[in-house]
Coordinates of C-alpha atoms in Angstrom, one line a residue:
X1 CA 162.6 72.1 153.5
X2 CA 163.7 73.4 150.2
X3 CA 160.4 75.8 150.1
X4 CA 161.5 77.1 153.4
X5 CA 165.1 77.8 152.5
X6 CA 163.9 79.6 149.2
X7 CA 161.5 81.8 151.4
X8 CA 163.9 83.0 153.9
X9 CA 166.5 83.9 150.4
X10 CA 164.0 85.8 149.0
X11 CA 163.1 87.5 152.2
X12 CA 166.6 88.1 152.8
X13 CA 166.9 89.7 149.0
X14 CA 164.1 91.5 149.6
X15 CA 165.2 93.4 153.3
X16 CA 168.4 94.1 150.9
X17 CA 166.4 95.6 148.5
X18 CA 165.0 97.8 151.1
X19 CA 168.2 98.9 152.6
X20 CA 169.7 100.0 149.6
X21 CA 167.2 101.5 148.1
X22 CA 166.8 105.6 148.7
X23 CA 164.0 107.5 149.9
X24 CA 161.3 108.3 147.8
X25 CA 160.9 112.1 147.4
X26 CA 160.3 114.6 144.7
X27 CA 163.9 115.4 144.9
X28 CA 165.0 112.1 144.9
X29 CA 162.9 110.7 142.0
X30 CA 164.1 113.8 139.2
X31 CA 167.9 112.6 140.8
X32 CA 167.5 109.2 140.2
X33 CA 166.1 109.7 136.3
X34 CA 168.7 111.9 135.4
X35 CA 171.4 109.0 136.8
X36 CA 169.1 106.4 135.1
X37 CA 169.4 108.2 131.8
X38 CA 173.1 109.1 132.2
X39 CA 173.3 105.3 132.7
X40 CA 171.4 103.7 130.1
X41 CA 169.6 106.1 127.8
X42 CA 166.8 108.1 128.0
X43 CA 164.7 105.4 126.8
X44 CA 165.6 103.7 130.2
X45 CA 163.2 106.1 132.7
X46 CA 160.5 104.3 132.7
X47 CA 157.8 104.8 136.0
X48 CA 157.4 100.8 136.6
X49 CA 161.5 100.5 136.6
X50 CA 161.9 103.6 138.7
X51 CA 159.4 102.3 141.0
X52 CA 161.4 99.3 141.6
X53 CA 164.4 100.9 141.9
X54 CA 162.7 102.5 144.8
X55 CA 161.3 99.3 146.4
X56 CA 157.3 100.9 145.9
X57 CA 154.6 100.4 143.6
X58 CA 154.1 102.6 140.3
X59 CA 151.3 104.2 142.4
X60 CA 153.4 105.6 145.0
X61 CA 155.5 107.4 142.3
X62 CA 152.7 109.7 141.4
X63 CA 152.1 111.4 144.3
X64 CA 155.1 113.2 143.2
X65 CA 154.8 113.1 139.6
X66 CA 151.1 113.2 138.0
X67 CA 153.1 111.2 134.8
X68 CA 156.2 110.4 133.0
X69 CA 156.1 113.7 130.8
X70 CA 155.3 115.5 134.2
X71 CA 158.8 113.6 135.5
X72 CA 160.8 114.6 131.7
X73 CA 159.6 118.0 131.7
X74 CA 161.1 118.0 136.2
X75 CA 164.3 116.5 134.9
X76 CA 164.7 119.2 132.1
X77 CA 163.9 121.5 134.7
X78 CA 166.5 120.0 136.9
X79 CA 169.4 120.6 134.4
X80 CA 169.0 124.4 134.0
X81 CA 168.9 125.1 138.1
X82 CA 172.4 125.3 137.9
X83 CA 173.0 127.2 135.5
X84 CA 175.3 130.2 135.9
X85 CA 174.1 133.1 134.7
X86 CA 176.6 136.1 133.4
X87 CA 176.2 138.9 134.7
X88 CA 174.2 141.9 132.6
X89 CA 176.9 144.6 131.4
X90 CA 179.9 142.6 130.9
X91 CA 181.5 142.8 126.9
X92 CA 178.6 141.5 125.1
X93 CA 181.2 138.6 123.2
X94 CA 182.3 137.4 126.9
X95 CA 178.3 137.3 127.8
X96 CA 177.5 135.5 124.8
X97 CA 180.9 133.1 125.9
X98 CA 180.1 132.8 129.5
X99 CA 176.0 131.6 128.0
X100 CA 177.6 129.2 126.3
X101 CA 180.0 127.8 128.2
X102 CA 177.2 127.6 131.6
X103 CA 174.9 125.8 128.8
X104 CA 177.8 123.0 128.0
X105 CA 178.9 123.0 131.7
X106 CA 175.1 121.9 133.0
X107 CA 174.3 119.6 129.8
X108 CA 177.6 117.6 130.4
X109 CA 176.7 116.9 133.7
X110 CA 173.5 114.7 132.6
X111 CA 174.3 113.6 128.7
X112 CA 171.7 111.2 129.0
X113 CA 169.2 114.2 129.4
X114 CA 169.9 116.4 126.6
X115 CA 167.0 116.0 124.3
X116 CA 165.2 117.5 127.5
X117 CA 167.2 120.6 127.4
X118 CA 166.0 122.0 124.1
X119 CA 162.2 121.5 125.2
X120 CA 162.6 123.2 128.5
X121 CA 165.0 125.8 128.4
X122 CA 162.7 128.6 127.9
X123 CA 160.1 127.4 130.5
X124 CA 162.7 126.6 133.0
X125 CA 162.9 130.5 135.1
X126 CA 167.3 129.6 135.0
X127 CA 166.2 129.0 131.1
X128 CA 164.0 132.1 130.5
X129 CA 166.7 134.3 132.4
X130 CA 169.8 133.2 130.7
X131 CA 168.2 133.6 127.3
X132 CA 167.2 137.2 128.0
X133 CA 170.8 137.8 129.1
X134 CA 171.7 136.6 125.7
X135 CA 169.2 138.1 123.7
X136 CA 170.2 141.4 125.2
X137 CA 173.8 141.1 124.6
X138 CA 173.4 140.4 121.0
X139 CA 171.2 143.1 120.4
X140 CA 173.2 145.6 122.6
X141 CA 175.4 144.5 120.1
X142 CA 173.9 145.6 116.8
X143 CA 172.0 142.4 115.6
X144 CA 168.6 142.7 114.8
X145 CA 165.4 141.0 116.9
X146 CA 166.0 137.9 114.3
X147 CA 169.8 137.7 114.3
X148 CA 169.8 137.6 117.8
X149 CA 167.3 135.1 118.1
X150 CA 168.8 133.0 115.7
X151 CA 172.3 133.4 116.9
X152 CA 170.9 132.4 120.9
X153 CA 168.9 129.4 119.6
X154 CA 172.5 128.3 117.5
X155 CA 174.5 128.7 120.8
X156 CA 171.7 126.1 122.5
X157 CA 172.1 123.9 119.6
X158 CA 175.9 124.1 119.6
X159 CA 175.7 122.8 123.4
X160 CA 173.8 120.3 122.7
X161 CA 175.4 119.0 119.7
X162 CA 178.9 118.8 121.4
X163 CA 177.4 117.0 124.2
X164 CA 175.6 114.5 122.5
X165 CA 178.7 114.6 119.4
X166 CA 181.3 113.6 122.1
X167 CA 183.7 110.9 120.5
X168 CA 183.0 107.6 122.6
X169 CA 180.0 109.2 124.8
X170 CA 177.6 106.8 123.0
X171 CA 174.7 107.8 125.7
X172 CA 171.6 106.0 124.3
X173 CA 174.1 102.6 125.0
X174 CA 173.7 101.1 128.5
X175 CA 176.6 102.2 130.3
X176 CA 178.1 98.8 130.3
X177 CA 178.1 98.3 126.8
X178 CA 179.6 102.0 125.8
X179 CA 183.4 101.1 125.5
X180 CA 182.9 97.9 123.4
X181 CA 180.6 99.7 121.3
X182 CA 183.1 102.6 120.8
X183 CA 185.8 99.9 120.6
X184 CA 184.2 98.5 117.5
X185 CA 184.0 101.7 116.2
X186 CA 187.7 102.5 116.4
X187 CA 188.9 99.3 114.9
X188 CA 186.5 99.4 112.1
X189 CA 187.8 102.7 111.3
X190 CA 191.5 101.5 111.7
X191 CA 190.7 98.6 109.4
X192 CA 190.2 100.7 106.8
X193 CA 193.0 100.5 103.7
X194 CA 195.7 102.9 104.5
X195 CA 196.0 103.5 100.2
X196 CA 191.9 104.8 100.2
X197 CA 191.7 106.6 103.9
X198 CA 194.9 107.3 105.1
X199 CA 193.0 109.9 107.3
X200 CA 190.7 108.4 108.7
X201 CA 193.1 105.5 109.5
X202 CA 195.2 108.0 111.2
X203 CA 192.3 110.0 113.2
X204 CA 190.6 106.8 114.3
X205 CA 191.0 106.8 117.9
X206 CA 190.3 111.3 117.5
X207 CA 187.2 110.8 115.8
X208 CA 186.0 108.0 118.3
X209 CA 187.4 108.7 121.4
X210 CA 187.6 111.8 123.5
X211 CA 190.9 112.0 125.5
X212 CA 190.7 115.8 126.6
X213 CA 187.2 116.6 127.7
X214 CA 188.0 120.3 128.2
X215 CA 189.8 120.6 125.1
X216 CA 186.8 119.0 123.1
X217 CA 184.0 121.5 124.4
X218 CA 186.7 124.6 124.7
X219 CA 187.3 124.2 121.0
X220 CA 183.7 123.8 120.0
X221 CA 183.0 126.8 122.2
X222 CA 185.6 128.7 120.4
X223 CA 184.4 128.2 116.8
X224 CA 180.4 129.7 117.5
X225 CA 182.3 132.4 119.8
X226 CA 184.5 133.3 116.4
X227 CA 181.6 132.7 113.9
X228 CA 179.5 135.3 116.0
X229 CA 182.0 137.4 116.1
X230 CA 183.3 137.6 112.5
X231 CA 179.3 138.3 111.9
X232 CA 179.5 141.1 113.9
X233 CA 182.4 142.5 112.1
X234 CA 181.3 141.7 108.2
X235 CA 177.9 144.0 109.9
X236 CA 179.9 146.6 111.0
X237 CA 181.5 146.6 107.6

């Protein structure tokens, strides 16, 4: 009787499982990393966990995928599709603004996924086209074939710094775990003596949490804008 009752639970679990989970595609299976990663890490996409998540076995995965790098190199690839491009012939400072701010725009989106972004964005086409808009702004603009490359490369690295630097985004935690974790952060911080830190004390919950999203990334986008620029002008000088 009790074998019986315990068979038609876990048949019941299992029809569940096969309801809710989502249909296996190519699509589908980049979509559900990224969300996976955003979740819980990066460390998290894993093909036997996906392919539970799925209801099917690991095998099934790889007739979309030949492998997980195959899957982290899709998922980069995923992140620069849309990316919005400026357009060629605006003021060459607004080009090099508008790259910057599509870069933060698409990388906020999937935080968990970052680390992908610096591998892929010159073998994604969205990538390879938004760095050649760049590239020729700055050198429209007087820098030389290495200032400009330099300068494009720092603009990736600024996005990706404010993404993964946001106060309280903690995104190699598990979701569930991220305000605790940044809780404990704050009121370490806060516990500090007033005499020694007053500072820190008082920026605490700033330098922890993130209250104003916009704000964050619109100042960080702000500060490589005016750094390029004052290159630009100390050249022309």
């Amino acid at each position: 009787m009790v074998s019986g009752t315990s068979t038609k639970r876990s048949n019941a679990r299992g029809a569940r499982r096969a309801v809710a989970a989502p249909e296996l595609s190519r699509e589908s299976l980049i979509d559900h990393a990224l969300d996976l990663a955003d979740r819980e890490g990066l460390d998290a996409v894993a093909i036997r966990r996906i392919a539970t998540d799925f209801g099917v076995t690991p095998m099934a995965l790889y007739w979309h995928v030949k492998n997980k790098d195959e899957l982290l190199d899709a998922m980069g690839d995923r992140i620069f599709q849309s990316l919005s491009i400026p357009p060629a012939g605006a003021d060459w400072l607004d080009q090099v603004r508008a790259a910057l701010v599509s870069l933060v725009d698409v990388l906020r989106r999937h935080p968990g996924s970052v680390d992908l972004a610096m591998a892929r964005v010159l073998l994604s086409p969205e990538g390879q086209l938004l760095a050649e808009r760049t590239l020729g702004a700055l050198r429209g603009a007087g820098f030389s074939v290495r200032q400009a490359a330099d300068l494009a490369r720092q603009a990736l690295f600024t996005a990706v710094m404010l993404v993964q630097g946001r106060p309280g985004a903690e995104i190699d935690t598990h979701e569930d775990e991220r305000a605790a974790k940044t809780a404990a952060k704050t009121a370490a911080i806060a516990g500090l003596s007033t005499a020694q830190f007053p500072n820190l004390v008082d920026c605490a919950e700033a330098l922890t949490n993130c209250d104003d999203e916009d704000a964050y990334y619109g100042g960080g986008i702000d500060l490589y804008v005016a750094g390029v620029e004052e290159l630009h002008r100390k050249a022309a000088r």
